[in-house]
CSV table of C-alpha atoms and ligand atoms in Angstrom, one decimal:
chain,number,residue,atom,x,y,z
A,1,MET,CA,113.6,121.1,114.8
A,2,THR,CA,116.9,123.2,113.8
A,3,PRO,CA,117.5,125.5,116.9
A,4,SER,CA,120.0,128.0,115.1
A,5,LYS,CA,117.9,130.1,113.8
A,6,PRO,CA,119.4,133.7,112.3
A,7,ALA,CA,118.5,136.2,115.3
A,8,THR,CA,117.2,138.6,112.5
A,9,ILE,CA,114.2,138.6,110.6
A,10,HIS,CA,115.4,137.2,107.5
A,11,GLN,CA,113.1,136.5,104.4
A,12,PRO,CA,114.6,133.5,102.9
A,13,SER,CA,114.8,133.2,99.1
A,14,SER,CA,113.7,130.4,97.4
A,15,ALA,CA,117.5,128.9,96.9
A,16,GLU,CA,117.4,129.2,100.7
A,17,ILE,CA,114.3,126.8,101.3
A,18,ALA,CA,114.8,123.2,101.3
A,19,GLY,CA,112.6,121.5,99.2
A,20,TYR,CA,111.2,117.9,99.2
A,21,LEU,CA,112.5,115.4,97.3
A,22,ARG,CA,110.7,114.4,94.3
A,23,PRO,CA,109.5,111.0,93.9
A,24,PRO,CA,111.5,108.6,91.8
A,25,PRO,CA,110.0,107.5,88.7
A,26,GLY,CA,107.7,104.8,88.7
A,27,THR,CA,106.3,105.4,92.3
A,28,HIS,CA,103.2,107.2,91.4
A,29,PRO,CA,100.6,106.1,88.8
A,30,PRO,CA,100.9,108.3,85.8
A,31,LEU,CA,97.6,110.1,85.4
A,32,ASP,CA,96.7,108.9,82.2
A,33,SER,CA,96.5,105.5,82.7
A,34,PRO,CA,94.1,103.7,79.9
A,35,PRO,CA,93.3,100.5,81.5
A,36,TYR,CA,91.4,102.5,84.3
A,37,LYS,CA,89.2,103.8,82.0
A,38,SER,CA,87.8,107.0,84.1
A,39,THR,CA,91.6,108.5,83.6
A,40,GLY,CA,90.6,109.0,80.3
A,41,LEU,CA,88.1,112.1,80.6
A,42,ARG,CA,89.8,113.3,84.2
A,43,ALA,CA,93.7,112.9,83.5
A,44,PRO,CA,95.3,116.5,82.4
A,45,SER,CA,96.5,116.5,78.9
A,46,GLN,CA,99.4,118.4,79.4
A,47,ALA,CA,102.4,118.1,81.4
A,48,PRO,CA,102.2,119.7,84.8
A,49,VAL,CA,104.7,122.7,85.2
A,50,VAL,CA,107.4,122.0,88.0
A,51,LEU,CA,106.9,124.2,90.9
A,52,ARG,CA,110.2,125.0,92.8
A,53,HIS,CA,109.3,124.4,96.4
A,54,ARG,CA,108.9,127.7,98.7
A,55,LEU,CA,107.1,128.9,101.8
A,56,THR,CA,103.6,127.3,100.7
A,57,GLU,CA,104.7,123.8,100.0
A,58,ILE,CA,107.2,123.3,102.7
A,59,THR,CA,104.5,123.9,105.5
A,60,GLY,CA,101.0,122.3,105.1
A,61,PRO,CA,98.1,121.9,107.4
A,62,LEU,CA,98.8,120.4,110.8
A,63,LEU,CA,95.5,118.8,111.7
A,64,THR,CA,94.8,116.6,114.3
A,65,GLY,CA,91.1,116.7,113.2
A,66,GLU,CA,87.9,116.4,115.2
A,67,ILE,CA,88.6,112.7,116.7
A,68,GLY,CA,85.0,110.9,117.8
A,69,PRO,CA,85.3,108.7,120.7
A,70,ASN,CA,84.6,105.7,118.5
A,71,ASP,CA,86.7,107.1,115.0
A,72,HIS,CA,89.4,104.4,115.8
A,73,ASP,CA,87.1,101.9,116.2
A,74,LEU,CA,84.9,101.2,112.7
A,75,THR,CA,83.8,98.1,114.7
A,76,ARG,CA,82.2,99.9,117.7
A,77,GLN,CA,80.4,103.1,115.6
A,78,HIS,CA,76.6,101.4,116.0
A,79,ALA,CA,74.5,99.6,118.3
A,80,ALA,CA,76.1,96.1,117.6
A,81,PRO,CA,79.5,94.5,115.8
A,82,PRO,CA,79.4,94.6,112.4
A,83,ILE,CA,79.9,91.0,110.4
A,84,GLY,CA,83.0,90.2,109.3
A,85,GLU,CA,86.7,89.4,110.3
A,86,ARG,CA,87.7,91.8,113.0
A,87,ILE,CA,91.3,93.0,112.3
A,88,ILE,CA,93.7,95.7,113.7
A,89,VAL,CA,95.5,97.8,111.2
A,90,SER,CA,98.5,99.7,112.4
A,91,GLY,CA,102.1,101.0,111.3
A,92,ARG,CA,103.8,104.1,111.2
A,93,VAL,CA,103.7,107.6,109.1
A,94,LEU,CA,107.1,108.2,108.2
A,95,ASP,CA,109.7,110.1,105.6
A,96,SER,CA,112.0,109.0,103.7
A,97,ASP,CA,114.7,109.5,106.3
A,98,GLY,CA,113.0,107.2,108.3
A,99,ARG,CA,111.6,109.7,110.9
A,100,GLY,CA,108.2,109.3,112.2
A,101,ILE,CA,105.5,111.7,111.6
A,102,PRO,CA,103.6,112.8,114.9
A,103,ASP,CA,100.3,113.9,116.1
A,104,THR,CA,99.1,114.0,112.0
A,105,LEU,CA,95.6,113.0,110.9
A,106,VAL,CA,95.1,109.8,109.1
A,107,GLU,CA,91.7,109.0,107.3
A,108,VAL,CA,90.1,106.1,106.8
A,109,TRP,CA,87.2,104.6,104.6
A,110,GLN,CA,86.5,101.2,103.1
A,111,ALA,CA,83.6,99.1,102.5
A,112,ASN,CA,82.1,96.3,104.5
A,113,ALA,CA,82.6,92.6,104.8
A,114,CYS,CA,80.7,91.8,101.6
A,115,GLY,CA,82.0,94.3,99.6
A,116,ARG,CA,79.5,97.5,99.5
A,117,TYR,CA,80.2,100.7,100.5
A,118,ALA,CA,77.2,102.6,102.8
A,119,HIS,CA,77.3,105.1,100.2
A,120,SER,CA,74.4,106.3,97.7
A,121,VAL,CA,76.3,105.9,94.9
A,122,ASP,CA,77.2,102.2,95.2
A,123,THR,CA,74.8,99.9,93.5
A,124,TYR,CA,76.6,96.7,94.0
A,125,ASP,CA,73.7,94.0,94.8
A,126,ALA,CA,75.5,92.7,98.0
A,127,PRO,CA,74.1,93.6,101.7
A,128,LEU,CA,74.5,96.3,103.3
A,129,ASP,CA,75.6,96.3,107.4
A,130,PRO,CA,73.6,98.1,109.7
A,131,ASN,CA,76.1,98.2,111.7
A,132,PHE,CA,78.9,99.1,110.0
A,133,SER,CA,79.9,103.0,107.9
A,134,GLY,CA,83.3,102.6,107.2
A,135,GLY,CA,84.7,105.5,107.7
A,136,GLY,CA,87.5,106.3,110.7
A,137,ARG,CA,90.2,108.6,111.3
A,138,VAL,CA,93.1,108.3,114.0
A,139,VAL,CA,96.0,110.7,114.7
A,140,THR,CA,99.5,109.1,115.1
A,141,ASP,CA,101.5,109.7,118.5
A,142,SER,CA,104.8,111.1,118.8
A,143,ALA,CA,106.4,108.6,117.3
A,144,GLY,CA,104.3,108.2,114.0
A,145,ASN,CA,102.5,105.2,114.6
A,146,TYR,CA,98.5,104.7,114.2
A,147,SER,CA,96.2,101.5,115.1
A,148,PHE,CA,92.5,101.3,114.3
A,149,THR,CA,90.4,98.5,114.6
A,150,THR,CA,88.2,97.5,111.7
A,151,ILE,CA,86.5,94.2,109.8
A,152,LYS,CA,88.1,93.1,106.7
A,153,PRO,CA,86.9,94.4,103.6
A,154,GLY,CA,85.3,92.3,100.9
A,155,PRO,CA,86.4,92.6,97.3
A,156,TYR,CA,83.8,94.4,95.0
A,157,PRO,CA,82.9,94.6,91.2
A,158,TRP,CA,83.0,97.5,89.6
A,159,GLY,CA,82.0,98.8,85.8
A,160,ASN,CA,85.6,99.4,84.2
A,161,HIS,CA,85.7,96.4,82.3
A,162,HIS,CA,84.2,92.8,82.0
A,163,ASN,CA,83.9,91.2,85.4
A,164,ALA,CA,86.2,93.8,87.1
A,165,TRP,CA,86.9,93.2,90.8
A,166,ARG,CA,88.8,95.1,93.4
A,167,PRO,CA,90.8,93.3,95.5
A,168,SER,CA,90.2,94.1,98.8
A,169,HIS,CA,91.6,97.7,100.3
A,170,ILE,CA,90.9,100.5,102.7
A,171,HIS,CA,91.9,104.0,101.6
A,172,PHE,CA,94.0,106.3,103.5
A,173,SER,CA,94.5,109.6,103.5
A,174,VAL,CA,97.4,111.1,105.3
A,175,PHE,CA,98.8,114.8,105.7
A,176,GLY,CA,102.3,115.1,107.0
A,177,ARG,CA,103.8,118.2,107.9
A,178,SER,CA,104.1,119.7,104.2
A,179,PHE,CA,102.2,120.4,101.2
A,180,THR,CA,104.6,118.5,99.1
A,181,GLN,CA,103.6,115.2,101.6
A,182,ARG,CA,99.9,115.1,101.5
A,183,LEU,CA,99.1,111.8,99.9
A,184,VAL,CA,96.1,109.6,99.5
A,185,THR,CA,96.6,105.7,98.8
A,186,GLN,CA,95.0,102.5,99.2
A,187,MET,CA,95.9,99.6,101.3
A,188,TYR,CA,95.8,96.1,100.2
A,189,PHE,CA,96.0,92.5,101.7
A,190,PRO,CA,98.8,89.9,101.3
A,191,GLY,CA,98.3,87.4,98.8
A,192,ASP,CA,95.0,88.5,97.2
A,193,PRO,CA,94.7,86.5,94.1
A,194,LEU,CA,92.6,89.3,92.0
A,195,PHE,CA,96.3,91.6,92.2
A,196,PRO,CA,97.2,90.9,88.6
A,197,TYR,CA,93.8,91.6,87.1
A,198,ASP,CA,93.3,95.5,88.8
A,199,PRO,CA,94.2,98.6,87.0
A,200,ILE,CA,94.4,100.6,89.7
A,201,PHE,CA,96.7,98.5,91.5
A,202,ASN,CA,98.6,98.1,88.7
A,203,SER,CA,98.5,101.7,87.4
A,204,VAL,CA,101.7,102.3,89.6
A,205,PRO,CA,104.4,101.3,87.4
A,206,ASP,CA,107.6,100.0,89.4
A,207,GLU,CA,107.0,96.4,90.7
A,208,LYS,CA,108.3,97.0,94.4
A,209,ALA,CA,106.2,99.9,94.2
A,210,ARG,CA,103.4,98.3,93.9
A,211,GLN,CA,104.6,95.8,96.9
A,212,ARG,CA,104.8,98.8,99.6
A,213,MET,CA,101.0,99.1,99.2
A,214,ILE,CA,100.3,95.7,100.2
A,215,SER,CA,100.1,95.2,104.1
A,216,SER,CA,101.7,92.5,105.9
A,217,PHE,CA,99.9,90.0,108.0
A,218,ASP,CA,101.3,90.4,112.0
A,219,MET,CA,100.6,88.0,114.1
A,220,GLU,CA,102.5,89.9,117.0
A,221,ASN,CA,99.6,92.3,117.5
A,222,SER,CA,96.9,89.8,116.8
A,223,VAL,CA,95.0,89.6,120.0
A,224,SER,CA,93.9,86.3,121.5
A,225,ASP,CA,90.2,85.4,121.0
A,226,TRP,CA,90.1,88.9,119.0
A,227,ALA,CA,91.6,89.8,116.3
A,228,LEU,CA,94.0,89.3,113.7
A,229,ALA,CA,96.4,92.3,112.8
A,230,TYR,CA,97.8,93.9,109.7
A,231,ARG,CA,100.7,96.3,109.3
A,232,PHE,CA,100.9,98.7,106.8
A,233,ASP,CA,103.9,101.8,107.1
A,234,ILE,CA,103.0,104.4,105.2
A,235,VAL,CA,106.2,106.5,103.7
A,236,LEU,CA,106.2,110.2,102.7
A,237,ARG,CA,108.9,112.2,100.9
A,238,GLY,CA,111.8,113.4,103.0
A,239,ARG,CA,113.4,116.9,102.9
A,240,GLU,CA,116.3,117.9,100.6
A,241,GLN,CA,119.7,118.3,102.1
A,242,THR,CA,120.5,122.2,101.9
A,243,PRO,CA,123.4,124.8,103.3
A,244,PHE,CA,120.3,126.6,104.9
A,245,GLU,CA,119.5,123.0,107.3
A,246,GLU,CA,123.1,122.8,107.9
A,247,PRO,CA,124.7,126.0,108.4
A,248,HIS,CA,127.6,125.2,110.4
A,249,GLU,CA,128.6,121.9,109.0
B,1,MET,CA,121.3,111.7,115.7
B,2,SER,CA,120.2,107.9,116.3
B,3,GLU,CA,117.9,107.5,113.0
B,4,SER,CA,120.1,106.0,109.9
B,5,ALA,CA,120.9,108.9,107.8
B,6,GLN,CA,122.1,106.3,105.0
B,7,SER,CA,118.8,103.9,104.1
B,8,GLU,CA,116.5,106.1,102.6
B,9,LEU,CA,112.8,104.4,102.6
B,10,ALA,CA,111.1,104.1,99.5
B,11,LEU,CA,107.8,106.1,99.2
B,12,THR,CA,104.3,104.9,99.3
B,13,PRO,CA,102.3,105.0,95.5
B,14,SER,CA,99.3,107.5,95.6
B,15,GLN,CA,96.1,105.7,94.5
B,16,THR,CA,92.6,107.3,93.8
B,17,VAL,CA,89.7,108.2,96.0
B,18,GLY,CA,87.7,106.4,94.2
B,19,PRO,CA,84.0,107.2,94.0
B,20,TYR,CA,83.0,106.7,97.8
B,21,LEU,CA,85.7,109.6,99.2
B,22,SER,CA,83.1,111.1,101.3
B,23,LEU,CA,82.9,107.9,103.6
B,24,GLY,CA,86.1,109.4,104.5
B,25,LEU,CA,87.1,112.7,104.0
B,26,THR,CA,84.0,114.6,104.6
B,27,TRP,CA,83.9,117.4,107.9
B,28,PRO,CA,80.9,119.5,108.2
B,29,THR,CA,83.1,122.4,108.7
B,30,GLY,CA,85.9,121.4,105.7
B,31,HIS,CA,85.0,124.2,103.7
B,32,LEU,CA,85.7,126.9,106.5
B,33,VAL,CA,89.3,128.1,106.5
B,34,VAL,CA,87.7,130.7,108.6
B,35,PRO,CA,84.2,131.4,110.1
B,36,GLU,CA,81.6,132.8,107.5
B,37,ASP,CA,81.4,136.2,109.7
B,38,ALA,CA,84.8,136.3,109.6
B,39,PRO,CA,86.7,139.8,109.6
B,40,GLY,CA,87.6,139.8,105.7
B,41,ALA,CA,85.9,136.6,104.9
B,42,ILE,CA,85.8,135.6,101.1
B,43,THR,CA,83.9,133.0,99.5
B,44,ILE,CA,85.4,131.0,96.6
B,45,THR,CA,83.4,129.1,94.8
B,46,GLY,CA,83.8,127.2,91.3
B,47,VAL,CA,82.8,123.8,89.3
B,48,VAL,CA,85.3,121.0,88.3
B,49,ARG,CA,84.7,120.0,84.9
B,50,ASP,CA,86.2,116.7,83.0
B,51,GLY,CA,87.6,116.3,79.4
B,52,THR,CA,84.4,117.1,78.0
B,53,GLY,CA,83.2,119.6,79.7
B,54,ALA,CA,81.1,118.0,82.1
B,55,VAL,CA,80.4,118.6,85.8
B,56,VAL,CA,82.7,116.3,88.4
B,57,PRO,CA,79.7,115.4,90.9
B,58,ASP,CA,82.4,113.2,92.8
B,59,GLY,CA,85.6,115.4,93.6
B,60,MET,CA,87.3,117.5,96.2
B,61,VAL,CA,89.4,120.7,96.4
B,62,GLU,CA,91.5,121.3,99.2
B,63,THR,CA,93.4,124.2,99.9
B,64,TRP,CA,96.2,125.8,101.8
B,65,GLN,CA,97.1,128.9,102.2
B,66,ALA,CA,99.4,131.9,104.3
B,67,ASP,CA,96.8,134.2,106.9
B,68,ALA,CA,96.0,137.3,105.6
B,69,GLU,CA,99.7,138.8,106.7
B,70,GLY,CA,101.3,136.1,104.7
B,71,ARG,CA,102.6,134.1,107.6
B,72,PHE,CA,101.9,130.2,108.5
B,73,ASP,CA,101.6,129.0,112.1
B,74,HIS,CA,104.1,126.4,111.1
B,75,ALA,CA,107.8,125.4,112.6
B,76,ASP,CA,109.2,124.9,109.4
B,77,ASP,CA,108.5,128.4,107.7
B,78,PRO,CA,112.1,129.9,108.2
B,79,ARG,CA,110.4,132.9,109.2
B,80,GLY,CA,109.1,131.2,112.4
B,81,ALA,CA,105.4,130.0,113.5
B,82,SER,CA,103.4,133.2,113.8
B,83,GLY,CA,101.6,131.2,116.9
B,84,SER,CA,98.2,132.8,115.4
B,85,GLY,CA,96.8,129.7,115.3
B,86,PHE,CA,95.3,130.4,111.5
B,87,HIS,CA,94.8,126.6,110.4
B,88,GLY,CA,95.0,127.6,106.6
B,89,PHE,CA,93.5,124.4,105.5
B,90,GLY,CA,89.9,124.1,103.5
B,91,ARG,CA,88.6,121.0,102.3
B,92,ALA,CA,85.1,120.9,100.0
B,93,SER,CA,83.1,118.2,98.1
B,94,THR,CA,81.9,119.0,95.2
B,95,ASP,CA,78.2,118.8,94.5
B,96,ALA,CA,75.8,117.2,92.6
B,97,GLU,CA,76.7,120.3,89.4
B,98,GLY,CA,80.2,119.8,90.4
B,99,ARG,CA,80.5,123.0,92.7
B,100,TYR,CA,82.9,123.8,95.6
B,101,ARG,CA,82.4,126.6,98.4
B,102,ILE,CA,85.5,128.0,100.3
B,103,VAL,CA,85.1,130.4,102.8
B,104,THR,CA,88.6,131.6,103.7
B,105,VAL,CA,90.6,135.3,103.8
B,106,LYS,CA,92.5,136.4,101.3
B,107,PRO,CA,96.2,135.2,101.7
B,108,GLY,CA,99.0,138.2,102.3
B,109,ALA,CA,101.9,138.3,100.3
B,110,LEU,CA,104.9,136.3,101.5
B,111,GLY,CA,107.8,139.0,100.8
B,112,ASP,CA,109.3,136.6,98.6
B,113,GLY,CA,108.6,138.1,95.5
B,114,GLN,CA,105.1,136.0,95.0
B,115,ALA,CA,101.9,137.2,94.5
B,116,PRO,CA,99.4,136.1,97.1
B,117,HIS,CA,98.3,132.7,96.3
B,118,ILE,CA,96.6,129.5,97.4
B,119,ASP,CA,98.0,126.0,96.7
B,120,VAL,CA,95.3,123.8,95.6
B,121,SER,CA,95.1,119.5,95.7
B,122,VAL,CA,92.1,118.4,93.3
B,123,PHE,CA,91.3,114.8,94.0
B,124,ALA,CA,88.6,112.5,92.3
B,125,ARG,CA,87.8,109.1,90.8
B,126,GLY,CA,89.9,108.7,87.8
B,127,LEU,CA,92.8,110.9,89.0
B,128,LEU,CA,95.3,108.2,90.5
B,129,ASP,CA,97.2,111.0,92.0
B,130,ARG,CA,95.8,114.5,93.1
B,131,VAL,CA,96.5,117.6,90.9
B,132,VAL,CA,97.5,120.5,92.1
B,133,SER,CA,97.1,123.5,91.3
B,134,ARG,CA,97.1,127.7,92.8
B,135,ILE,CA,94.4,130.2,92.7
B,136,TYR,CA,95.8,133.7,92.5
B,137,PHE,CA,93.8,137.1,92.8
B,138,PRO,CA,92.5,139.2,90.5
B,139,ASP,CA,93.2,142.8,92.0
B,140,GLU,CA,97.1,141.8,92.1
B,141,VAL,CA,97.9,142.7,88.4
B,142,GLU,CA,101.2,144.4,89.5
B,143,ALA,CA,102.1,141.4,91.8
B,144,ASN,CA,101.0,138.7,89.3
B,145,ALA,CA,103.1,140.3,86.6
B,146,THR,CA,106.2,139.3,88.3
B,147,ASP,CA,105.3,136.5,90.1
B,148,PRO,CA,107.7,133.5,89.0
B,149,LEU,CA,105.2,131.2,88.3
B,150,LEU,CA,102.6,133.2,86.5
B,151,SER,CA,105.1,135.2,84.7
B,152,GLY,CA,106.5,131.9,83.1
B,153,LEU,CA,103.6,131.2,81.9
B,154,PRO,CA,101.8,131.8,78.4
B,155,PRO,CA,99.2,134.1,79.2
B,156,GLU,CA,96.4,132.5,78.2
B,157,ARG,CA,97.6,129.7,80.5
B,158,ALA,CA,98.5,132.1,83.6
B,159,ALA,CA,95.0,133.1,83.5
B,160,THR,CA,93.4,129.8,84.2
B,161,LEU,CA,95.1,130.4,87.8
B,162,VAL,CA,93.7,134.0,88.2
B,163,ALA,CA,90.3,133.6,90.1
B,164,GLU,CA,87.3,136.0,88.9
B,165,ARG,CA,85.8,138.4,91.1
B,166,VAL,CA,82.0,138.1,91.2
B,167,GLY,CA,81.0,139.5,94.1
B,168,PRO,CA,82.2,142.5,97.3
B,169,ALA,CA,83.1,139.1,99.1
B,170,GLU,CA,83.1,136.3,96.1
B,171,LEU,CA,85.8,135.0,93.8
B,172,ARG,CA,85.3,132.3,91.3
B,173,TRP,CA,88.0,129.7,90.3
B,174,ASP,CA,87.1,127.0,88.0
B,175,VAL,CA,88.6,123.8,87.0
B,176,ARG,CA,89.1,122.4,84.1
B,177,LEU,CA,90.9,118.6,84.5
B,178,ARG,CA,91.2,118.1,80.9
B,179,GLY,CA,90.4,119.6,77.3
B,180,GLU,CA,89.7,123.2,76.5
B,181,GLY,CA,90.8,125.4,78.9
B,182,GLU,CA,92.5,123.2,80.7
B,183,THR,CA,93.9,124.6,84.2
B,184,VAL,CA,97.4,124.6,84.6
B,185,PHE,CA,98.8,121.9,86.8
B,186,LEU,CA,101.7,121.8,88.8
B,187,ALA,CA,104.1,119.4,89.8
B,188,VAL,CA,105.1,119.5,93.4
C,1,FE,FE1,87.3,101.4,97.1
């Protein structure tokens, strides 16, 4: 925290508040992305109105959630272990300045090893696993690190086009510390042969940005006789520099 | 500072929540920014609709706001954290009729020329990124008239951001993702 705050009650004008950096073009998918058919009815038709960042945007929910004892381990939420490749997924939630974001909630959900979600809407004819619900939550430590244990989700078909299959992925939701940093994304696995065919993965225009959604195999964190590991860092927007942030430099 | 200031890390892209978001994002009390019986509690409900006017039954609405005094319990507020413990966050999935419901208090004015408002994120299958909007209040005619965002919009578009009073402690604010009466969305 910046220790040098004005001593008097100060109503900051918008110009004095350091906003958050706008994402570079190509980083986030355009909402209207025709190869992903559901965007056609749901993506707004009008361009968004650019909102200057004021108090409501530079603050945000500081959630640590209601964490249950097995929320970080999706393999221990039922009487017996689920079927599948047990994996450890860990990484850091950071801002673009490289600072870890401590004590922030990370929520995940995923299909089972066969690619089936334990959800009433999922009609894929693959077995449900009575020992796998597919939802988890963890809170980052003081350096922004998180880790959870799960099984590797399977790829699954969807109705977007003929023979459409989603690459294996884990859905991630993170808050950061400001409303502007809120992010929902998907973590993919290295070397998936379905990448070239998936309109959701390819909705991200920038090739390098797409690669940042792919976790890396993490031999170092693998546990002998227990689990392989993958690493996935999540980078959220950093803050603009303003005179307010650096009063006397 | 030991952190390297020169190397800016590249951002992680957004992806859709997909149709199964409730597996990971459901909290039984997520819609309660304050308890139902809290003093000054109000209910905000509405329906999320797509480009054809059909309801969106697999969406999620999140809200973020100041407390009734216009303060945030957050250290990044240059006025200082309120220390009140007010969470300010609401989250509600839409039901089979596309309806969400949040219980909260009306936020106070921030004292910076903006009318009282709630920041909103909407997530759904078919949205590759959240869409962001704001809820303003119908009893703030004067403040709304000079609000920097509302006053910069054509009146019929600004109207999509102002909730409608439907009861003594109940407001309605609908979301039209696309098409006729499309809600004003914000790039933040
Ligand atoms: Fe999925």
